[in-house]
């Protein structure tokens, strides 16, 4: 059983709002490159992405209070952001440049 | 099982997101419920005009030709041919022209309509249509805050609303199986309100999840677009967008003259080529040219989605299908998914059943935010009481006043501005400006009134105001019918009579709430926010005797 959860309202909320948005943008951005048809796929992909981003953003923000502390929220979500953005920029500037 | 400390944590999350966003969400949901009947309201508010029927569809070719000759700008921009004959369609054809404007200012539009005189001559007139229904939609989207700040604000509110939903479900999960759908009506009034809040919230959850996601995306649409373009697409998004817009672009005029096919024939051609399409109106471009085209907007049976984006383009000369990839069944999967999200937000599927369902779900959402605020206030009182009656703390008093003023001010403001559509027509210069003025004066006045008189007293006053303002909607129609000298109008279509009937029922509901609140004011516990009696430590606190219904 893990230890007590600290409230850390501002630490967790800021992580959820900022890093949640980063994760939303990078993960949905990966869909733009790796989804069917790739980045040059014609049609309404860019339009759909806005709804998907809102979904991921809300989910991360909503569940970020489950982290044990504000610090661990920033560390874990920060790491997830780094990986996702690294993958996104690898796609944008390397694989599909 | 969810640990108790997590539930406690999320209770705080739910409370604070709810309290901070509740007001804005009430307005968005109340006005949003009304926008489900945006078209009937527009028809109710539109003054009598020559109407679509004045020119039979068979005479439309001549009308189109005359307009195209006399108004070259309309010929280029597109002439709209109406098919349904609704009251908000002033004549068989309408079009927009650019307003003369100064450099650096945004383009304005002026609206024209045209019909044929009995002698067959063209009669064209510039007249601004009622924008009442669009204004209610504005309030729904931006809660009355000017663009773009209202959109930013509602984007953040919608995001926090999503967080509040997640938190609310986490709080409820441990007791869900035990308490679900259990409405404990009885002496413990707070328990009953909490049960009701939970039942309404959990049964409407799919609707609320859809609304939180789509409202966040739609409010921040432009901002998300810019960020996507610079971070993800790196300039490619604009190219994709241009390619996408190709589907809506008419062919360039050739300069070569050709005979046009009659609209009735074009519709027949359309029916043969796209059997499941239900046309709403037709927009003709470059009439008289060999490359003249007509875009037919409409919906396709069996698909969720926006009526305005979907459509087909035919050649106005031959009736051949020119562009066909924007109607629902031909959209690419991503566009279809995106349009489905939009359709789920706007309730554009399955016809009247869903329209009514969204209408009531919208009201139930507004009620959720109202009851949430009330529960917070009552919980605070309980915590502070500790056995004896207490004075309401400053924060609960202020929150109570704000809840009453904002919620009821929005209701009364919308009702009165609807009424003004008939009374002020022809009596003021710019009626659309008056609609805004009336709404803001009533809204801000109600908020001021609520703070001046306190939640309890002002709730009764403002509920009677809501009842009277809403009752004035059918009474206005009745007055128009009885006293034609007033210069107002009453239509016989089911849609416009429906507006009056729904307003009548709504007014009765507000009156009932006013009576119930009045009763609680005088008989409920003195330390409640709903009491006008001074809290007295000597009086043992009781549970309220009557339901506080706003």
XYZ file of C-alpha atoms in Angstrom:
647
model
C 0.000 0.000 0.000
C 1.538 3.313 -1.034
C 1.836 6.142 1.468
C -0.546 8.998 1.922
C -1.514 11.190 -0.984
C -0.594 14.799 -0.394
C -3.078 17.352 -1.725
C -0.464 19.712 -3.297
C -3.271 21.521 -5.128
C -1.241 24.038 -7.075
C 1.577 21.645 -7.902
C -0.737 18.983 -9.258
C -3.183 21.355 -10.961
C -0.376 23.173 -12.765
C 1.087 19.832 -13.876
C -2.333 18.699 -15.092
C -3.052 21.932 -16.946
C 0.373 22.503 -18.533
C 1.801 19.022 -18.964
C -1.652 17.624 -19.720
C -1.865 19.977 -22.671
C 1.663 19.075 -23.771
C 0.833 15.384 -23.655
C -2.408 15.962 -25.557
C -0.650 17.900 -28.289
C 2.239 15.450 -28.679
C 0.193 12.225 -28.557
C -2.438 13.513 -30.966
C 0.392 14.938 -33.080
C 1.806 11.416 -33.311
C -1.571 10.274 -34.628
C -1.242 12.883 -37.379
C 2.008 11.265 -38.529
C 1.339 7.600 -37.786
C -2.393 7.431 -38.434
C -3.760 6.054 -41.718
C -2.530 8.090 -44.678
C 0.226 9.838 -42.735
C 0.819 13.561 -42.374
C -0.238 14.362 -45.932
C -3.550 12.530 -45.648
C -6.204 14.715 -47.216
C -9.358 15.612 -45.365
C -10.441 16.660 -41.931
C -7.696 15.216 -39.746
C -6.601 18.568 -38.325
C -10.224 19.227 -37.420
C -10.680 15.895 -35.642
C -7.407 16.387 -33.732
C -8.856 19.278 -31.733
C -11.483 16.990 -30.191
C -8.894 14.305 -29.446
C -6.615 16.883 -27.810
C -9.454 18.097 -25.602
C -10.134 14.490 -24.578
C -6.512 13.727 -23.570
C -6.114 17.108 -21.858
C -9.242 16.607 -19.720
C -8.281 13.019 -18.859
C -4.741 13.923 -17.731
C -5.927 16.984 -15.801
C -8.731 14.997 -14.189
C -6.614 12.066 -13.033
C -3.436 14.008 -12.140
C -4.616 14.395 -8.541
C -3.940 10.658 -8.100
C -0.192 11.365 -8.049
C 1.314 11.110 -4.595
C 2.585 14.691 -4.635
C 2.867 17.713 -6.871
C 6.503 16.859 -7.415
C 5.815 13.325 -8.589
C 3.085 14.651 -10.911
C 5.594 17.013 -12.528
C 8.279 14.289 -12.750
C 6.067 11.570 -14.272
C 4.080 13.792 -16.599
C 7.261 15.661 -17.524
C 8.947 12.387 -18.481
C 5.904 11.326 -20.496
C 5.990 14.708 -22.265
C 9.687 14.345 -23.074
C 9.180 10.910 -24.606
C 6.075 11.894 -26.565
C 7.598 15.124 -27.889
C 10.822 13.319 -28.760
C 8.799 10.816 -30.786
C 6.775 13.598 -32.406
C 9.803 15.633 -33.429
C 11.576 12.489 -34.620
C 8.604 11.922 -36.925
C 8.429 15.533 -38.025
C 12.126 16.245 -38.620
C 13.576 12.785 -39.262
C 11.243 9.997 -40.348
C 8.733 12.022 -42.357
C 10.784 15.147 -43.031
C -12.362 -0.182 -3.983
C -11.302 3.413 -4.051
C -9.394 4.528 -0.985
C -11.129 6.953 1.312
C -8.365 9.547 1.079
C -8.654 9.618 -2.716
C -12.403 10.134 -2.479
C -11.828 12.956 0.009
C -9.264 14.558 -2.281
C -11.587 14.439 -5.273
C -14.432 15.856 -3.215
C -12.359 19.005 -2.898
C -11.553 18.957 -6.625
C -15.232 18.533 -7.486
C -16.301 21.316 -5.135
C -13.844 23.908 -6.368
C -14.145 23.204 -10.070
C -17.928 23.169 -9.629
C -18.122 26.416 -7.657
C -15.808 28.324 -10.008
C -17.458 27.106 -13.224
C -21.056 26.627 -12.128
C -22.307 30.082 -13.092
C -20.868 30.072 -16.594
C -22.053 26.503 -17.154
C -25.588 27.353 -16.048
C -25.789 30.110 -18.659
C -24.201 27.937 -21.348
C -26.600 25.064 -20.646
C -29.753 27.150 -20.328
C -29.077 29.159 -23.480
C -27.767 25.990 -25.151
C -31.028 24.160 -24.437
C -32.868 27.025 -26.150
C -30.583 26.880 -29.204
C -31.955 23.386 -29.836
C -34.962 25.358 -31.069
C -32.957 28.141 -32.664
C -34.918 27.836 -35.882
C -38.425 27.936 -34.349
C -37.320 30.975 -32.287
C -35.999 32.675 -35.434
C -39.304 31.926 -37.182
C -41.288 33.266 -34.216
C -39.242 36.482 -34.172
C -39.174 37.173 -37.921
C -41.595 39.895 -39.065
C -44.051 39.077 -41.849
C -42.490 39.279 -45.317
C -43.464 38.537 -48.881
C -42.500 34.937 -48.235
C -41.152 32.101 -50.349
C -44.581 31.110 -51.676
C -45.011 34.478 -53.454
C -42.841 33.124 -56.255
C -43.632 29.511 -57.260
C -40.598 27.323 -57.892
C -41.511 27.265 -61.575
C -41.056 31.056 -61.762
C -37.700 30.908 -59.969
C -35.578 30.863 -63.184
C -36.878 34.305 -64.164
C -36.339 35.697 -60.653
C -32.766 34.365 -60.545
C -32.004 35.832 -63.946
C -33.348 39.271 -63.020
C -31.383 39.331 -59.736
C -28.191 38.216 -61.480
C -28.543 41.000 -64.051
C -29.431 43.750 -61.604
C -26.979 42.717 -58.845
C -23.649 41.566 -60.285
C -22.185 41.246 -56.789
C -24.894 38.736 -55.812
C -24.218 36.767 -58.983
C -20.621 36.332 -57.870
C -21.181 35.857 -54.131
C -24.053 33.460 -54.571
C -27.834 33.801 -54.628
C -29.684 31.676 -52.102
C -32.890 30.022 -53.252
C -35.127 28.973 -50.344
C -37.161 25.809 -50.590
C -39.066 25.388 -47.353
C -41.187 28.502 -46.946
C -40.392 29.128 -43.285
C -41.268 32.495 -41.738
C -37.592 33.434 -41.328
C -37.049 33.163 -45.083
C -38.212 36.635 -46.223
C -38.595 35.790 -49.915
C -37.800 33.111 -52.491
C -34.239 34.412 -52.913
C -31.845 36.222 -50.558
C -28.187 37.201 -50.740
C -25.511 39.113 -48.892
C -23.405 41.991 -50.112
C -20.303 43.554 -48.612
C -20.987 46.677 -46.628
C -18.971 49.679 -47.773
C -16.179 49.762 -45.213
C -13.094 51.661 -44.199
C -9.659 50.160 -44.647
C -8.511 48.167 -41.626
C -12.049 47.523 -40.409
C -13.589 44.045 -40.601
C -15.987 43.388 -43.471
C -19.643 43.795 -42.647
C -22.493 42.336 -44.649
C -25.878 43.674 -45.641
C -28.776 41.376 -46.466
C -31.027 41.564 -49.507
C -34.162 39.731 -50.573
C -35.974 39.733 -53.892
C -39.329 38.712 -55.260
C -41.427 39.191 -58.398
C -44.193 41.780 -58.529
C -47.548 40.617 -59.928
C -46.592 42.278 -63.222
C -43.468 40.139 -63.335
C -41.004 42.941 -62.502
C -38.191 42.476 -59.987
C -38.641 43.834 -56.461
C -35.400 43.784 -54.454
C -34.901 45.271 -51.020
C -32.149 45.538 -48.471
C -33.434 44.514 -45.045
C -31.622 43.182 -42.008
C -33.153 39.959 -40.651
C -33.744 39.373 -36.931
C -30.583 38.104 -35.276
C -32.320 37.165 -32.038
C -31.697 33.427 -32.429
C -28.010 34.019 -33.228
C -27.723 36.244 -30.178
C -29.038 33.447 -27.930
C -26.419 31.200 -29.514
C -23.787 33.873 -28.734
C -24.803 33.785 -25.075
C -24.586 29.991 -25.188
C -21.073 30.014 -26.654
C -19.519 32.942 -24.772
C -21.911 33.588 -21.828
C -22.239 37.185 -22.975
C -18.515 38.016 -22.819
C -17.301 39.680 -26.038
C -15.319 37.612 -28.517
C -12.594 36.383 -28.313
C -12.320 36.640 -24.520
C -15.595 34.808 -24.016
C -14.265 31.890 -26.047
C -11.027 31.711 -24.048
C -13.015 31.892 -20.838
C -15.437 29.153 -21.875
C -12.543 26.982 -23.074
C -11.054 27.028 -19.583
C -14.486 26.556 -17.994
C -15.202 23.557 -20.233
C -11.837 22.019 -19.359
C -12.533 22.379 -15.628
C -16.053 21.037 -16.218
C -14.430 17.869 -17.605
C -12.231 17.656 -14.498
C -15.313 18.131 -12.303
C -17.025 15.240 -14.115
C -14.108 12.877 -13.508
C -13.951 13.950 -9.863
C -17.720 13.570 -9.441
C -17.664 10.018 -10.789
C -14.718 9.073 -8.540
C -16.603 10.372 -5.495
C -19.742 8.506 -6.442
C -18.193 5.157 -7.468
C -17.812 3.607 -3.980
C -21.474 4.119 -3.170
C -22.782 3.824 -6.706
C -24.057 0.249 -6.465
C -25.673 0.891 -3.112
C -27.159 4.309 -3.795
C -27.746 4.334 -7.516
C -31.096 5.701 -8.515
C -32.077 5.808 -4.888
C -33.872 9.031 -4.213
C -34.391 9.287 -0.490
C -37.361 11.584 -0.277
C -37.945 12.458 3.311
C -37.088 14.662 6.186
C -33.399 14.886 5.331
C -33.718 17.449 2.613
C -30.011 17.822 1.945
C -29.702 14.058 1.463
C -32.555 14.209 -1.029
C -30.939 17.017 -2.995
C -27.624 15.168 -3.038
C -29.350 11.999 -4.261
C -31.093 13.975 -6.978
C -27.833 15.701 -7.965
C -26.165 12.269 -8.245
C -28.975 10.630 -10.207
C -29.212 13.500 -12.694
C -25.419 13.634 -13.012
C -24.776 9.926 -13.494
C -27.686 9.257 -15.860
C -26.677 12.262 -17.971
C -22.985 11.309 -17.839
C -22.527 10.314 -21.516
C -24.091 13.633 -22.552
C -21.869 15.562 -20.152
C -18.686 13.776 -21.253
C -19.476 14.635 -24.879
C -20.223 18.249 -23.948
C -17.041 18.729 -21.892
C -14.796 17.399 -24.669
C -16.520 19.127 -27.577
C -17.017 22.439 -25.756
C -13.317 22.578 -24.854
C -12.355 21.835 -28.458
C -14.886 24.226 -30.001
C -14.162 27.136 -27.634
C -10.394 26.895 -28.119
C -10.684 25.883 -31.765
C -8.607 28.718 -33.210
C -5.909 28.452 -30.549
C -5.581 24.674 -30.915
C -5.365 25.190 -34.662
C -2.444 27.615 -34.324
C -0.555 25.401 -31.876
C -1.074 22.306 -34.055
C 0.177 24.179 -37.084
C 3.388 25.365 -35.452
C 4.202 22.267 -33.370
C 2.787 19.296 -35.273
C 2.251 20.245 -38.918
C 4.920 22.897 -39.453
C 2.953 24.766 -42.139
C 1.345 21.722 -43.752
C -2.005 22.237 -42.050
C -2.805 25.275 -44.147
C -2.074 23.348 -47.330
C -4.354 20.516 -46.192
C -7.013 23.031 -45.295
C -6.837 24.655 -48.723
C -7.131 21.253 -50.356
C -10.119 20.524 -48.130
C -11.784 23.811 -49.032
C -11.450 22.975 -52.725
C -14.540 20.847 -52.230
C -16.588 23.959 -51.519
C -15.126 26.186 -54.257
C -17.283 26.750 -57.325
C -15.681 26.411 -60.770
C -14.270 29.629 -62.251
C -16.584 31.408 -64.700
C -15.569 30.908 -68.319
C -17.150 34.075 -69.713
C -19.144 31.984 -72.146
C -22.926 32.332 -71.844
C -25.192 29.315 -71.429
C -28.820 28.523 -70.645
C -29.554 27.604 -67.020
C -31.447 24.525 -65.946
C -34.577 25.295 -63.885
C -34.256 24.715 -60.087
C -37.095 22.185 -60.091
C -35.299 20.176 -62.757
C -32.017 20.464 -60.845
C -33.723 19.062 -57.765
C -35.020 16.136 -59.782
C -31.528 15.469 -61.135
C -30.234 15.625 -57.566
C -32.814 13.127 -56.344
C -31.820 10.648 -59.011
C -28.100 10.987 -58.293
C -28.222 11.270 -54.474
C -31.494 9.647 -53.323
C -30.955 10.003 -49.542
C -30.248 13.714 -49.564
C -32.685 16.196 -48.029
C -32.075 19.645 -49.562
C -32.626 22.757 -47.422
C -31.631 25.524 -49.813
C -29.651 26.102 -53.028
C -26.894 28.648 -53.635
C -26.369 29.672 -57.268
C -23.072 31.153 -58.407
C -22.178 32.787 -61.719
C -25.668 32.473 -63.178
C -25.696 32.769 -66.957
C -22.162 31.438 -67.339
C -21.327 28.068 -68.826
C -19.577 27.178 -65.565
C -22.491 28.253 -63.338
C -22.896 26.018 -60.300
C -25.347 25.390 -57.505
C -24.436 24.161 -54.033
C -27.253 22.329 -52.323
C -26.988 22.265 -48.543
C -28.811 19.621 -46.615
C -28.542 16.535 -44.493
C -28.266 12.923 -45.434
C -30.602 10.451 -43.822
C -28.896 8.182 -41.317
C -25.827 10.309 -40.618
C -24.846 12.399 -37.612
C -23.497 15.774 -38.515
C -23.540 19.402 -39.415
C -26.113 20.405 -42.008
C -24.121 23.384 -43.163
C -20.849 21.689 -44.028
C -22.431 18.768 -45.799
C -23.717 19.307 -49.287
C -23.334 18.608 -52.974
C -22.487 20.840 -55.920
C -24.192 20.499 -59.270
C -23.654 22.218 -62.560
C -26.472 24.747 -62.919
C -26.362 24.162 -66.685
C -26.508 20.370 -66.953
C -27.427 19.198 -63.445
C -24.348 16.970 -63.348
C -22.727 16.254 -59.993
C -19.607 18.451 -59.814
C -18.384 17.971 -56.244
C -19.679 15.293 -54.008
C -17.147 14.601 -51.264
C -18.537 16.879 -48.559
C -21.792 15.082 -47.905
C -21.633 12.748 -44.898
C -21.446 9.396 -46.697
C -18.549 10.620 -48.881
C -16.476 12.361 -46.202
C -13.083 10.859 -45.366
C -12.972 8.986 -42.011
C -11.290 11.834 -40.097
C -13.740 14.453 -41.343
C -16.619 12.102 -40.607
C -15.355 11.547 -37.044
C -14.898 15.283 -36.566
C -18.365 16.061 -37.931
C -19.804 13.349 -35.701
C -18.285 15.058 -32.649
C -19.845 18.322 -33.779
C -23.182 16.658 -34.473
C -23.138 15.082 -31.012
C -22.564 18.526 -29.500
C -25.323 20.204 -31.487
C -27.788 17.292 -31.359
C -27.991 17.111 -35.137
C -29.166 13.556 -35.620
C -32.303 11.448 -35.422
C -34.619 14.416 -35.768
C -37.138 15.665 -33.222
C -36.586 12.978 -30.572
C -32.957 13.977 -30.075
C -33.791 17.683 -30.283
C -36.202 17.340 -27.378
C -33.852 15.026 -25.489
C -31.033 17.596 -25.763
C -33.437 20.343 -24.741
C -34.244 18.557 -21.466
C -30.669 17.337 -20.942
C -29.568 20.970 -21.278
C -32.005 22.044 -18.571
C -30.977 19.121 -16.367
C -27.358 20.260 -16.770
C -28.255 23.796 -15.743
C -30.057 22.354 -12.732
C -26.951 20.287 -11.818
C -24.810 23.406 -11.482
C -27.488 25.220 -9.556
C -28.052 22.320 -7.140
C -24.292 21.837 -6.776
C -23.869 25.406 -5.541
C -26.804 24.999 -3.197
C -25.390 21.773 -1.729
C -22.091 23.487 -1.049
C -23.825 26.311 0.775
C -25.930 23.945 2.866
C -22.909 21.771 3.729
C -21.028 24.836 4.891
C -23.908 25.762 7.115
C -24.009 22.280 8.642
C -20.285 22.321 9.312
C -20.501 25.708 10.956
C -23.597 24.993 12.992
C -22.325 22.450 15.523
C -25.574 22.135 17.394
C -26.866 25.688 17.345
C -28.152 28.065 14.711
C -25.477 30.174 13.044
C -25.275 33.281 10.978
C -24.477 32.547 7.380
C -20.841 33.314 6.695
C -20.007 36.118 4.311
C -18.769 33.791 1.567
C -21.886 31.624 1.561
C -24.109 34.691 1.504
C -22.219 36.150 -1.445
C -22.215 32.843 -3.309
C -25.923 32.484 -2.691
C -26.632 35.962 -4.061
C -24.418 35.392 -7.082
C -26.081 32.039 -7.849
C -29.542 33.559 -7.735
C -28.597 36.737 -9.630
C -26.610 35.102 -12.431
C -28.923 32.144 -13.058
C -32.234 33.963 -12.854
C -30.836 37.090 -14.535
C -29.892 34.977 -17.550
C -33.353 33.380 -17.689
C -35.239 36.674 -17.368
C -32.887 38.476 -19.775
C -33.343 35.912 -22.530
C -37.133 35.833 -22.141
C -37.445 39.620 -22.249
C -35.174 39.992 -25.247
C -37.297 37.387 -27.085
C -40.439 39.389 -26.262
C -38.781 42.573 -27.561
C -38.526 41.046 -31.049
C -42.229 41.701 -31.610
C -42.804 44.834 -29.522
C -39.822 46.819 -30.773
C -39.959 45.790 -34.414
C -40.411 48.874 -36.560
C -40.234 51.124 -33.483
C -36.444 51.264 -33.062
C -33.679 51.713 -35.588
C -31.353 48.802 -34.894
C -33.393 46.029 -33.277
C -30.494 43.564 -33.167
C -28.564 46.048 -31.034
C -31.576 46.428 -28.745
C -31.693 42.662 -28.209
C -28.213 42.822 -26.718
C -28.944 45.931 -24.699
C -32.069 44.448 -23.125
C -30.358 41.200 -22.227
C -27.382 42.880 -20.556
C -29.491 45.411 -18.642
C -31.786 42.690 -17.260
C -28.892 40.338 -16.504
C -26.702 42.892 -14.733
C -29.720 44.453 -13.022
C -30.717 41.037 -11.639
C -27.215 40.387 -10.322
C -27.196 43.796 -8.603
C -30.681 43.135 -7.209
C -29.602 39.755 -5.814
C -26.645 41.298 -3.976
C -28.766 44.171 -2.678
C -31.594 42.017 -1.307
C -29.759 38.790 -0.482
C -30.333 35.360 -2.023
C -33.587 34.532 -0.267
C -35.665 37.639 -0.942
C -34.247 38.348 -4.393
C -34.879 34.741 -5.477
C -38.606 35.268 -5.025
C -38.561 38.650 -6.794
C -36.465 37.387 -9.677
C -38.419 34.154 -10.067
C -41.589 36.209 -10.472
C -39.720 38.352 -12.991
C -38.697 35.186 -14.898
C -42.283 33.930 -14.810
C -43.680 37.259 -16.006
C -41.050 37.732 -18.735
C -41.563 34.195 -20.026
C -45.353 34.453 -19.859
C -45.042 37.649 -21.906
C -43.908 35.516 -24.879
C -47.287 33.783 -25.484
C -49.168 36.891 -24.272
C -47.406 38.957 -26.937
C -48.547 36.539 -29.607
C -52.048 36.675 -28.164
C -51.976 40.491 -28.182
C -50.848 40.454 -31.800
C -53.796 38.236 -32.630
C -56.372 40.316 -30.732
C -55.106 43.810 -31.556
C -53.781 43.943 -35.122
C -53.365 47.710 -34.673
C -50.282 47.019 -32.570
C -48.481 46.045 -35.760
C -47.247 42.714 -34.419
C -47.696 39.257 -35.891
C -48.834 35.759 -34.941
C -48.086 32.777 -37.148
C -50.035 29.565 -37.424
C -47.153 27.158 -38.035
C -46.586 24.384 -35.494
C -43.016 25.542 -34.860
C -43.953 29.092 -33.864
C -46.994 28.026 -31.825
C -44.641 25.540 -30.151
C -42.461 28.441 -28.974
C -45.501 30.012 -27.299
C -46.651 26.739 -25.728
C -43.216 25.891 -24.318
C -42.849 29.446 -22.971
C -46.277 29.165 -21.339
C -45.331 25.919 -19.584
C -41.941 27.371 -18.618
C -43.597 30.432 -17.092
C -45.854 28.202 -14.972
C -42.760 26.320 -13.739
C -41.076 29.580 -12.723
C -44.226 30.714 -10.929
C -44.395 27.416 -9.037
C -40.734 27.833 -8.033
C -41.455 31.364 -6.824
C -44.309 30.118 -4.628
C -42.203 27.259 -3.212
C -39.296 29.590 -2.456
C -41.616 32.083 -0.790
C -42.932 29.302 1.441
C -39.474 28.216 2.456
C -38.486 31.807 3.159
C -40.974 32.041 5.969
C -41.187 28.470 7.285
C -37.723 26.983 6.647
C -34.888 26.915 9.192
C -33.729 30.400 10.088
C -30.027 29.773 9.518
C -30.590 28.605 5.942
C -29.609 30.799 3.058
C -33.264 30.526 2.065
C -34.651 32.129 5.171
C -35.496 35.752 5.829
C -35.797 35.209 9.575
C -32.876 36.126 11.765
C -30.958 33.078 12.955
C -31.615 32.602 16.626
C -29.491 30.338 18.783
C -32.509 29.673 21.019
C -34.471 28.065 18.206
C -33.366 24.473 17.653
C -32.406 23.972 14.029
C -34.853 21.933 12.025
C -34.687 20.514 8.581
C -36.512 22.665 6.069
C -40.145 21.860 5.507
C -40.459 22.750 1.868
C -38.388 22.093 -1.198
C -36.340 25.129 -2.164
C -36.872 25.170 -5.865
C -34.607 28.020 -6.913
